CSV table of C-alpha atoms in Angstrom, one decimal:
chain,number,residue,atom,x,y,z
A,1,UNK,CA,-19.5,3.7,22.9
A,2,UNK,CA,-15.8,4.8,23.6
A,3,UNK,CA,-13.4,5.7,21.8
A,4,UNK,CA,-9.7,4.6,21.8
A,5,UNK,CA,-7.6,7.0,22.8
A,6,UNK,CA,-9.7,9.9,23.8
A,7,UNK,CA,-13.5,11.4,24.0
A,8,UNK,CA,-15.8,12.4,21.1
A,9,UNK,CA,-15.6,15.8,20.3
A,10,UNK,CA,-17.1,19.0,17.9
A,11,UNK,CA,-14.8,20.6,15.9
A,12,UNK,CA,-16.1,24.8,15.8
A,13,UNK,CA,-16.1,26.1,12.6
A,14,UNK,CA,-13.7,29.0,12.4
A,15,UNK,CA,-16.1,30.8,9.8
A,16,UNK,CA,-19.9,31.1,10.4
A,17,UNK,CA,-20.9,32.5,7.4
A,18,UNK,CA,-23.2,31.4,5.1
A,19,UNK,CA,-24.3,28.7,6.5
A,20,UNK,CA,-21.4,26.7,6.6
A,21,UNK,CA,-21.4,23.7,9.8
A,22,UNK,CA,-18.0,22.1,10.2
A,23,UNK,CA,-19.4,18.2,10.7
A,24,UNK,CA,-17.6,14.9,11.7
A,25,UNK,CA,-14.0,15.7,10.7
A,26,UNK,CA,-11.5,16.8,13.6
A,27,UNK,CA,-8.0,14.9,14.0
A,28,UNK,CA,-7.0,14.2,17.3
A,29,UNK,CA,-3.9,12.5,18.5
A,30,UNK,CA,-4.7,9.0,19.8
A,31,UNK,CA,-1.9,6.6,20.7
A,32,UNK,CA,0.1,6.7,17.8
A,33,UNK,CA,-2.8,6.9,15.9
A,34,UNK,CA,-5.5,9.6,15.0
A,35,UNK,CA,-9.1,9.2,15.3
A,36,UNK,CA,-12.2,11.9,14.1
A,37,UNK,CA,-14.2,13.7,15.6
A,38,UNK,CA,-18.0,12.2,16.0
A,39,UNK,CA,-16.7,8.4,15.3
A,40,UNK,CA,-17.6,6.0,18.3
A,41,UNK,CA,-15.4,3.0,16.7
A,42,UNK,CA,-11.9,1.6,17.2
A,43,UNK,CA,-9.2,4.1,15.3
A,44,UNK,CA,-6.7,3.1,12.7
A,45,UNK,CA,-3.5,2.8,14.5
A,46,UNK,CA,-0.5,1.1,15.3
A,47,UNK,CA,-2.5,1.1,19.1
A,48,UNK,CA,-4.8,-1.8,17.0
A,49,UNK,CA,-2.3,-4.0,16.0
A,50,UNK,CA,-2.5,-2.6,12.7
A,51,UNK,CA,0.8,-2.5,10.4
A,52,UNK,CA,2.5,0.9,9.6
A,53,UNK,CA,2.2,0.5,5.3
A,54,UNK,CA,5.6,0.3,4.2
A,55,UNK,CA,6.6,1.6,0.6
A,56,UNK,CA,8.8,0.6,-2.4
A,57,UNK,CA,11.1,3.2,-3.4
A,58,UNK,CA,9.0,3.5,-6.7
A,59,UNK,CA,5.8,3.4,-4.0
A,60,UNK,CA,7.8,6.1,-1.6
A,61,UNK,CA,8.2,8.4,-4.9
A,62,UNK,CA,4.8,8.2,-5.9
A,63,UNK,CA,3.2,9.0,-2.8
A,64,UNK,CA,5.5,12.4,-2.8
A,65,UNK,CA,5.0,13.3,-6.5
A,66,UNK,CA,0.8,13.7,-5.4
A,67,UNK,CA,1.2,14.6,-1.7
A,68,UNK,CA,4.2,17.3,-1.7
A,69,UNK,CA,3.4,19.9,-4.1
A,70,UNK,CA,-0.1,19.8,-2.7
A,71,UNK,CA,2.0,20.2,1.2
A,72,UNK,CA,0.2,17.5,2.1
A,73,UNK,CA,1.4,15.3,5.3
A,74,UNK,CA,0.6,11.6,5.0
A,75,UNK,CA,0.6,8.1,6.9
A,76,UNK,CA,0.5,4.8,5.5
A,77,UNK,CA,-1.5,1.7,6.9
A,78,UNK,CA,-2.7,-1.2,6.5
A,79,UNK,CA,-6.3,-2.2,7.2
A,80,UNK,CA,-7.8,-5.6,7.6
A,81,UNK,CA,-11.2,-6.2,5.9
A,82,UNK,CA,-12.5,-9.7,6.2
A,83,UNK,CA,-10.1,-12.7,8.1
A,84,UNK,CA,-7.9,-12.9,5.0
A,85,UNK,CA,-7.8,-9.6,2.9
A,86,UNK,CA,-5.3,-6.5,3.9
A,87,UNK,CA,-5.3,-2.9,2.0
A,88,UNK,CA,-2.6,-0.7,2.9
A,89,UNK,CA,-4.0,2.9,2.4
A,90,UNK,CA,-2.8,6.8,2.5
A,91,UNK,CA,-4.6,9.2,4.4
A,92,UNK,CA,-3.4,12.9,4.9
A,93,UNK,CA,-3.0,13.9,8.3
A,94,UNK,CA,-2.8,17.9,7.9
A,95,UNK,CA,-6.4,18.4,8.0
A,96,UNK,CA,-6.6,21.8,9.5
A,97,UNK,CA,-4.1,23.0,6.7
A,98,UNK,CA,-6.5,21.8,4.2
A,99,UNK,CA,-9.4,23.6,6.1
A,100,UNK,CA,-7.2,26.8,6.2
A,101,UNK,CA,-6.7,26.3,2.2
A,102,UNK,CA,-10.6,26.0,2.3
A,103,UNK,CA,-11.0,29.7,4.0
A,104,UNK,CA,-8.5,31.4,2.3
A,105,UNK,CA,-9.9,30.0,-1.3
A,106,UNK,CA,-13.6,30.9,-0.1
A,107,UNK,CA,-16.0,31.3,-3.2
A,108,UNK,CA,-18.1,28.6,-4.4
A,109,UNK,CA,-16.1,25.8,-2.7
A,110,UNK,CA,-16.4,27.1,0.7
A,111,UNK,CA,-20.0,27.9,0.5
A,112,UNK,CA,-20.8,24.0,-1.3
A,113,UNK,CA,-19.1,22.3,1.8
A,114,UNK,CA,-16.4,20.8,-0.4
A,115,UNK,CA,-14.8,19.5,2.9
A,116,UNK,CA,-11.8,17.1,2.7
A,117,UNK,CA,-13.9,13.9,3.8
A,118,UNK,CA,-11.5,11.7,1.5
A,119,UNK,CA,-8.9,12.7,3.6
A,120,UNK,CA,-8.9,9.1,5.5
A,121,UNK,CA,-10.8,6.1,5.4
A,122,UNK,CA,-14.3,6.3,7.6
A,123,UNK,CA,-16.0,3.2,9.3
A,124,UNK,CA,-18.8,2.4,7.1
A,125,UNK,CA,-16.3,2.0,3.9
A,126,UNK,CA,-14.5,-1.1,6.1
A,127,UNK,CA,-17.7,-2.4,6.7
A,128,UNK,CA,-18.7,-2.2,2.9
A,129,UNK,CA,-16.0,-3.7,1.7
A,130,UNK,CA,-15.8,-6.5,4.1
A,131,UNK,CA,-19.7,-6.9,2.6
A,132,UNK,CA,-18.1,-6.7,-1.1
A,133,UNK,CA,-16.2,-9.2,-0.6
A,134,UNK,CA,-18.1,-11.9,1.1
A,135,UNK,CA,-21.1,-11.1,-1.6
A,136,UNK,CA,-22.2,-13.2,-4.7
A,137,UNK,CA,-23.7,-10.1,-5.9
A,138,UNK,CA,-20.2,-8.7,-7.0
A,139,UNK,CA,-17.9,-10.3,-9.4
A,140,UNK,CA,-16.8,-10.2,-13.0
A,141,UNK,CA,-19.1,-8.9,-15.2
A,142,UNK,CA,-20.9,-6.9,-12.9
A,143,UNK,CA,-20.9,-3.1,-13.3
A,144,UNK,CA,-20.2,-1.1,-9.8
A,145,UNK,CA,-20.1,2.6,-9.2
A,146,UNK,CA,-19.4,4.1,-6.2
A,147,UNK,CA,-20.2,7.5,-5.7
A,148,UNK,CA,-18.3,9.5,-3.0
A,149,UNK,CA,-15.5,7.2,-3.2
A,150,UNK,CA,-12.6,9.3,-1.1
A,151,UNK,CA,-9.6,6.9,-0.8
A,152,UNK,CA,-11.5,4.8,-3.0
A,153,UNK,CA,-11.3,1.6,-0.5
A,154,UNK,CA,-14.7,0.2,-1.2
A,155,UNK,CA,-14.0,0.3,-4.9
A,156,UNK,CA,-10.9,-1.8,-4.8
A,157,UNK,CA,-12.5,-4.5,-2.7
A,158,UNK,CA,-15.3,-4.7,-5.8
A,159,UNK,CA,-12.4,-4.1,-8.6
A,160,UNK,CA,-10.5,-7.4,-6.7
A,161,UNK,CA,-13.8,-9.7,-7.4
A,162,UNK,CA,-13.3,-8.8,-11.2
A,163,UNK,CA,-16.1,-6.1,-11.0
A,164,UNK,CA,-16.1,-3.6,-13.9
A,165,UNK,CA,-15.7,-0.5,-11.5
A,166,UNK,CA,-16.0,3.3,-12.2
A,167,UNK,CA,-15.0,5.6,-8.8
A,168,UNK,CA,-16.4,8.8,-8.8
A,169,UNK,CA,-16.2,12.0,-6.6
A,170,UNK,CA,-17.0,15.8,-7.1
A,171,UNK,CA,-13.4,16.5,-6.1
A,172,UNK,CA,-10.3,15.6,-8.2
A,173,UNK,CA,-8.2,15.3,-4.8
A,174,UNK,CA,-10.4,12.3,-4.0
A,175,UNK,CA,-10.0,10.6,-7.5
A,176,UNK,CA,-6.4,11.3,-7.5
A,177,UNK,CA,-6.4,9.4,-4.2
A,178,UNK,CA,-8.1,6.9,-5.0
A,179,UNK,CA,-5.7,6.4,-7.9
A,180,UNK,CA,-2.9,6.4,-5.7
A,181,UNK,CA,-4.6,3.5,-3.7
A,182,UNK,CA,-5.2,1.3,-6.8
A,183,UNK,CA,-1.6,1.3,-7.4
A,184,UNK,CA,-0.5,0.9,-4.2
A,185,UNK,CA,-2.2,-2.7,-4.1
A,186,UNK,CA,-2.1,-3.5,-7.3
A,187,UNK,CA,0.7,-5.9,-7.1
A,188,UNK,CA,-1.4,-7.8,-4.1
A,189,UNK,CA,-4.5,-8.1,-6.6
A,190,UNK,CA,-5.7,-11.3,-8.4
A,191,UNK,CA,-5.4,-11.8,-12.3
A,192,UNK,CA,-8.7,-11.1,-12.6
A,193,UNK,CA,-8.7,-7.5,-10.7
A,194,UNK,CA,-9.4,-4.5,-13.6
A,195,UNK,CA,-8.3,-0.8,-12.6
A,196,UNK,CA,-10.5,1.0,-11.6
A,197,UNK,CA,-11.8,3.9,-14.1
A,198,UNK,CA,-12.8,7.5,-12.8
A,199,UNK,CA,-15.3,10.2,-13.4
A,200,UNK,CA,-15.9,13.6,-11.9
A,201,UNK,CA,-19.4,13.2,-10.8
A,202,UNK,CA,-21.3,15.6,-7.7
A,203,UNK,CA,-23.9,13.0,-7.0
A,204,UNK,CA,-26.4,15.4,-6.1
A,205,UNK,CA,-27.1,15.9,-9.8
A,206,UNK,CA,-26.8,11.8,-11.2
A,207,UNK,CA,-25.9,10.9,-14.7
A,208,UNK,CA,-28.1,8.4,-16.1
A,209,UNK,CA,-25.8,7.4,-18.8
A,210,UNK,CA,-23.5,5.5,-15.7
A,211,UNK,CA,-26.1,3.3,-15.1
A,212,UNK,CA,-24.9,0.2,-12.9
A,213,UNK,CA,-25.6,-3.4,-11.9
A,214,UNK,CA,-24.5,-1.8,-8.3
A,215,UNK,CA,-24.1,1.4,-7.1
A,216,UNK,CA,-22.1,2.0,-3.9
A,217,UNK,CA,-21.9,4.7,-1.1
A,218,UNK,CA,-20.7,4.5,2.3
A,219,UNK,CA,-20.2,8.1,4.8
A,220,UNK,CA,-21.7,10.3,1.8
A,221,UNK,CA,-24.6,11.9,3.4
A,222,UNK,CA,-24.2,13.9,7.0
A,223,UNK,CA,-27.2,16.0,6.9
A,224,UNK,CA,-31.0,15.4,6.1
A,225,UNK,CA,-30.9,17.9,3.4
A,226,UNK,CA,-28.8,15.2,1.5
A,227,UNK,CA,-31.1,12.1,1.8
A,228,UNK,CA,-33.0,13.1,-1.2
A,229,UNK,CA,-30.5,13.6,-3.5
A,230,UNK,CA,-28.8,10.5,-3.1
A,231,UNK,CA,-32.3,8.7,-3.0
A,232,UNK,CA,-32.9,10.3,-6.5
A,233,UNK,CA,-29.1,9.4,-7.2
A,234,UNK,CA,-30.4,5.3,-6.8
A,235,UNK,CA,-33.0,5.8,-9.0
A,236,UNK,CA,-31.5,7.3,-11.6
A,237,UNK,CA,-27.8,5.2,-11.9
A,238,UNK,CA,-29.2,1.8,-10.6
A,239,UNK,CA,-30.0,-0.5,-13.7
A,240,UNK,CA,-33.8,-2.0,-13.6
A,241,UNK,CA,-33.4,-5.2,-11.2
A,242,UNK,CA,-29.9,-3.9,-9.5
């Protein structure tokens, strides 16, 4: 399938060491817009018809206060999910700064593939959330986690049905993120829209005391040798009849 904008391409790792495979995550210029590496789908640009987010000042101020002291470089958009619904998101657009970080920091980190995958929002989370938001199996009441959450869109489709939602990730960029979404759209949300809570969780080890009505993942797992964790991950946080 083709992409907009450009071909499909591998980004080479630039260290080879311990077994350490650079996957699906390459930034390349595309018509005013960026698209990854790997992704046969329609990017997320102004090319699409899709808005530029604009900010509040208060908005403008927090983006900065996360993104600067981090040196972080960020776009705003808005994405459509379903005919009626519009999130506006931040994604970082620095990506091989963050991988230079990566190298330089080396250690555990490097060697656990803690790659910046939150960095922008991926294809399956649009699908997701169009399906969260068209299901009867979401709403108030309901307990949701989503593991993996990145810029957390999937959660804030279930948090505006009223679910009772916990986002989790094994990296505090990716909840702080996803925090930064909440409040971004919170002023678009329904009465009956809760925040969002957030726990540190590496999903390849579960917790059984966040057991859910509904657990959700979209993107999380790029390589076989992940299949059976998250597998387990189901078993172990998914309520009896969820």
């Amino acid at each position: 399938q083709p992409c907009v904008g450009g071909s499909i391409s591998r980004r080479q790792p630039r260290v080879q060491s311990g077994g350490i495979r650079w996957g699906p995550l390459r930034l390349q210029h595309a018509q005013g817009g960026y698209q990854t590496s790997l992704r046969p789908r329609q990017v997320l640009s102004r090319a699409e018809g899709n808005n530029p987010a604009t900010w509040s000042e208060g908005e403008a101020q927090m983006i900065g206060k996360l993104a600067e002291p981090r040196g972080w470089e960020t776009k705003g958009i808005e994405v459509p999910v379903g005919a009626e619904c519009r999130f506006r998101l931040v994604e970082v657009t620095n990506v091989d700064d963050l991988l230079d970080q990566l190298m330089e920091k080396g250690g555990e980190d490097l060697q656990d593939d803690r790659l910046p995958y939150w960095i922008e929002v991926w294809p399956s989370a649009l699908v997701l959330s169009e399906e969260i938001l068209s299901s009867p199996l979401i709403g108030p009441g309901v307990s949701v986690v989503e593991v993996g959450c990145g810029l957390g869109l999937c959660s804030l489709a279930a948090a505006r049905k009223g679910a009772d939602v916990i986002q989790t990730d094994y990296l505090k960029e990716a909840l702080d993120m996803a925090n930064l979404t909440w409040h971004i759209n919170a002023n678009m949300m329904p009465p009956t829209a809760k925040q969002p809570r957030q726990r540190i969780l590496d999903w390849r080890h579960p917790d059984p005391h966040m057991q859910c009505d509904v657990l959700l993942a979209s993107d999380v797992a790029y390589e076989e040798r992940a299949f059976e964790p998250l597998i387990q991950t189901f078993k172990v946080m998914v309520k009896p009849g969820g």
